[in-house]
Short mmCIF file of C-alpha atoms in Angstrom, two decimals:
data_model
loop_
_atom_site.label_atom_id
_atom_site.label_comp_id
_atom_site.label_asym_id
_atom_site.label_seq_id
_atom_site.Cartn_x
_atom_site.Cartn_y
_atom_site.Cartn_z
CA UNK A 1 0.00 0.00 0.00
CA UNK A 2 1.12 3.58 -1.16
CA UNK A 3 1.01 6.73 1.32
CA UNK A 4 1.10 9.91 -0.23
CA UNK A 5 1.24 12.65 1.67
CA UNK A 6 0.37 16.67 1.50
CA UNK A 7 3.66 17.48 0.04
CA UNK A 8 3.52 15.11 -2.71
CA UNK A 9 0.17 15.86 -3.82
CA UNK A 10 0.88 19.93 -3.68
CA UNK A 11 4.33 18.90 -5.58
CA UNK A 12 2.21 19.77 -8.97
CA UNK A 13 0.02 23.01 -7.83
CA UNK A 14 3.59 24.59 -6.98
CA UNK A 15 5.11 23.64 -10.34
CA UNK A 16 2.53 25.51 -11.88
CA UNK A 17 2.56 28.67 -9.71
CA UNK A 18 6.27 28.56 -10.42
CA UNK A 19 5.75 28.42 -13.93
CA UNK A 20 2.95 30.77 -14.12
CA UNK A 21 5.10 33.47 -12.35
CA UNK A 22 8.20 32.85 -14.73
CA UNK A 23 6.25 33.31 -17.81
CA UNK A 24 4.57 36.45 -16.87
CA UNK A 25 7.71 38.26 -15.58
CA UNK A 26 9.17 37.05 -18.77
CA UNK A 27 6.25 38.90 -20.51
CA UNK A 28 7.12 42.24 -19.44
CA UNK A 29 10.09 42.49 -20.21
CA UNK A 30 9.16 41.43 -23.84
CA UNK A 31 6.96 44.34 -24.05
CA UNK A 32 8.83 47.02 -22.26
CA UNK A 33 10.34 49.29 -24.57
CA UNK A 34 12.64 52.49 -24.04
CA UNK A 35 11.06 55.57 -26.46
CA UNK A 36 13.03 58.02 -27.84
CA UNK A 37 12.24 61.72 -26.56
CA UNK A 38 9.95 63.57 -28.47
CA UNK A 39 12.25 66.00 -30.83
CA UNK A 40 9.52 69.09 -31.74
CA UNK A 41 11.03 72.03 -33.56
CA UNK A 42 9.50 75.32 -34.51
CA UNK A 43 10.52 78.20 -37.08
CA UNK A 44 8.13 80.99 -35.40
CA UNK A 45 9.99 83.77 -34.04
CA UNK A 46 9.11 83.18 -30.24
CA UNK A 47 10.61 84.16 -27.13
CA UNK A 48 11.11 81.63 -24.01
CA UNK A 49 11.38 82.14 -20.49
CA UNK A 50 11.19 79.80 -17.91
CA UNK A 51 10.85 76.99 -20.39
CA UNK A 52 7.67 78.48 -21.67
CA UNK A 53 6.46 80.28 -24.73
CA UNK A 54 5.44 83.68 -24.34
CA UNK A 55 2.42 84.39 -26.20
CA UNK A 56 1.63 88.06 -26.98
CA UNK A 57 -1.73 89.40 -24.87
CA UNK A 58 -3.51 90.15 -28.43
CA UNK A 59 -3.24 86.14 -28.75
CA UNK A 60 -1.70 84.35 -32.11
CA UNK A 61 -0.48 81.57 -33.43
CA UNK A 62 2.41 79.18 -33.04
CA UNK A 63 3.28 75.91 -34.92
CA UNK A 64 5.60 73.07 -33.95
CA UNK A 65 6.65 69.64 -36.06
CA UNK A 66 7.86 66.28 -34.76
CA UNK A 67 10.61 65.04 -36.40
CA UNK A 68 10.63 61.67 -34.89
CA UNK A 69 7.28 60.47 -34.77
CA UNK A 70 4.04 60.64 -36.43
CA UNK A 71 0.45 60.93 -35.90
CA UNK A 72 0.72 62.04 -32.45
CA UNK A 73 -2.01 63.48 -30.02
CA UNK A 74 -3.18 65.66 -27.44
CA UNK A 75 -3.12 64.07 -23.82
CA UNK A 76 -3.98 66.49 -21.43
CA UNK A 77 -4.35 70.64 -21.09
CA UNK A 78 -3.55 72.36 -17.99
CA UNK A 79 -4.30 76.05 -17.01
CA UNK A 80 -3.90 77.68 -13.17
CA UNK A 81 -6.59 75.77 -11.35
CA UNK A 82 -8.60 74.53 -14.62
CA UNK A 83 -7.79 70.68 -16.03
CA UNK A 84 -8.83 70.69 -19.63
CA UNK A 85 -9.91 66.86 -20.28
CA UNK A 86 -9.11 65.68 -23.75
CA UNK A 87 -10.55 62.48 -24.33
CA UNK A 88 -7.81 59.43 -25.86
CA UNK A 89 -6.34 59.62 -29.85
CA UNK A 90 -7.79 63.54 -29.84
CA UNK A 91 -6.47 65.71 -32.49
CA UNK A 92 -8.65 69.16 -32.15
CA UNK A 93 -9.12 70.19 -29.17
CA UNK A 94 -11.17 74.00 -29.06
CA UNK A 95 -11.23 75.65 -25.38
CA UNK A 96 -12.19 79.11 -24.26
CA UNK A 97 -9.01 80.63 -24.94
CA UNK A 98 -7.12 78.32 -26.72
CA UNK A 99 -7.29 75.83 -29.39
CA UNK A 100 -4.82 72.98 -30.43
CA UNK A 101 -4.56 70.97 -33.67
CA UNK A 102 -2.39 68.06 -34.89
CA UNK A 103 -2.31 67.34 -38.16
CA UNK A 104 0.31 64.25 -38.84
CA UNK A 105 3.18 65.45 -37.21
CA UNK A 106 2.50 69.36 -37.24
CA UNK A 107 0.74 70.55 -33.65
CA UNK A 108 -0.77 74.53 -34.31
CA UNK A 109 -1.64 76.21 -31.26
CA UNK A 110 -4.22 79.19 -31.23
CA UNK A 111 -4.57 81.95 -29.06
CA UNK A 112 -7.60 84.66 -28.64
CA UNK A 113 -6.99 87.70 -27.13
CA UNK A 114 -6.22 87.78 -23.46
CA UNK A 115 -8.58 90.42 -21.87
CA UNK A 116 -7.18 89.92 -18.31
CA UNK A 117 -5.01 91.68 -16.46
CA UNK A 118 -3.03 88.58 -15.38
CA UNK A 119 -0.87 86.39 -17.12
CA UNK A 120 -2.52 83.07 -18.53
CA UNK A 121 0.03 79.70 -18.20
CA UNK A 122 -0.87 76.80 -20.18
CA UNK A 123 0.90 73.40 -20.12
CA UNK A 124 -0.44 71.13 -23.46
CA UNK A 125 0.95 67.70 -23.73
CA UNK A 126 0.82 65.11 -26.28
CA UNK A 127 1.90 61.79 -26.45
CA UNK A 128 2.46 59.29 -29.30
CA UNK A 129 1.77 55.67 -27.30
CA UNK A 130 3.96 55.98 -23.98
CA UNK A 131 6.21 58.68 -24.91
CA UNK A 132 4.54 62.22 -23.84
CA UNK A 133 5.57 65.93 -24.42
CA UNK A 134 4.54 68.75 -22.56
CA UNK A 135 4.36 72.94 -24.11
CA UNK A 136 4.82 75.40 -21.24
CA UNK A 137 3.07 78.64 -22.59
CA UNK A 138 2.32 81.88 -20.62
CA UNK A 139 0.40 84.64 -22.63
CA UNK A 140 0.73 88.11 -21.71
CA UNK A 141 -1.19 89.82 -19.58
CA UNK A 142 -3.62 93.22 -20.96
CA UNK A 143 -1.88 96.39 -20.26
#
């Protein structure tokens, strides 16, 4: 007669916990890639400070190209205390004050007028997959 006792018969159920864990740590690092930076260039005569762009009070018009990636898209807006939500693989994006466009791998950002007497930050980022990019602007304030 054959005893088999609670380590034998748990022998198997530990096998596969062992071999469940050793495939799925194996699985991320199959898909965990490193992503380039974002390289976004721009020929409009602007000045920075700060790492922002300073946008002139009457409002206007800047326009930046990728020249690493394609197709990108807005993520997220942020401005003082307001969170502009911008829904996933978003292109246009039209707010009170601003609007933002992507087209392939050109981003325009539009500016109205800033009636305020403070200055108005904005941080816009866009990502292409799990690479992200944030723009720092500030427009003027009304004098």
């Amino acid at each position: 007669m054959e005893f088999k006792t609670k380590k034998t018969r748990n022998w198997p159920i530990a096998i596969a916990i062992i071999a469940t864990l050793s495939f799925t740590s194996c699985q991320e690092d199959i898909y965990r890639e490193d992503w380039d930076e974002m390289i976004w260039n721009t020929e409009a005569q602007t000045t920075q400070k700060d790492d922002a762009y300073i946008i002139d009070a009457n409002g206007g018009e800047i326009t930046f190209t990728c020249s690493n990636y394609s197709n990108p898209w807005l993520a997220d807006a942020d401005s003082l205390d307001k969170h502009y939500y911008i829904e996933y693989d978003v292109r246009s994006y039209d707010a009170d004050w601003f609007k933002a466009d992507i087209n392939d791998n050109v981003l325009k950002v539009t500016f109205k007028a800033n009636p305020n007497p403070a200055e108005r930050p904005l941080k816009l980022t866009v990502t292409a997959g799990d690479i992200f990019h944030a723009f720092n602007f500030k427009q003027s304030a009304k004098k």
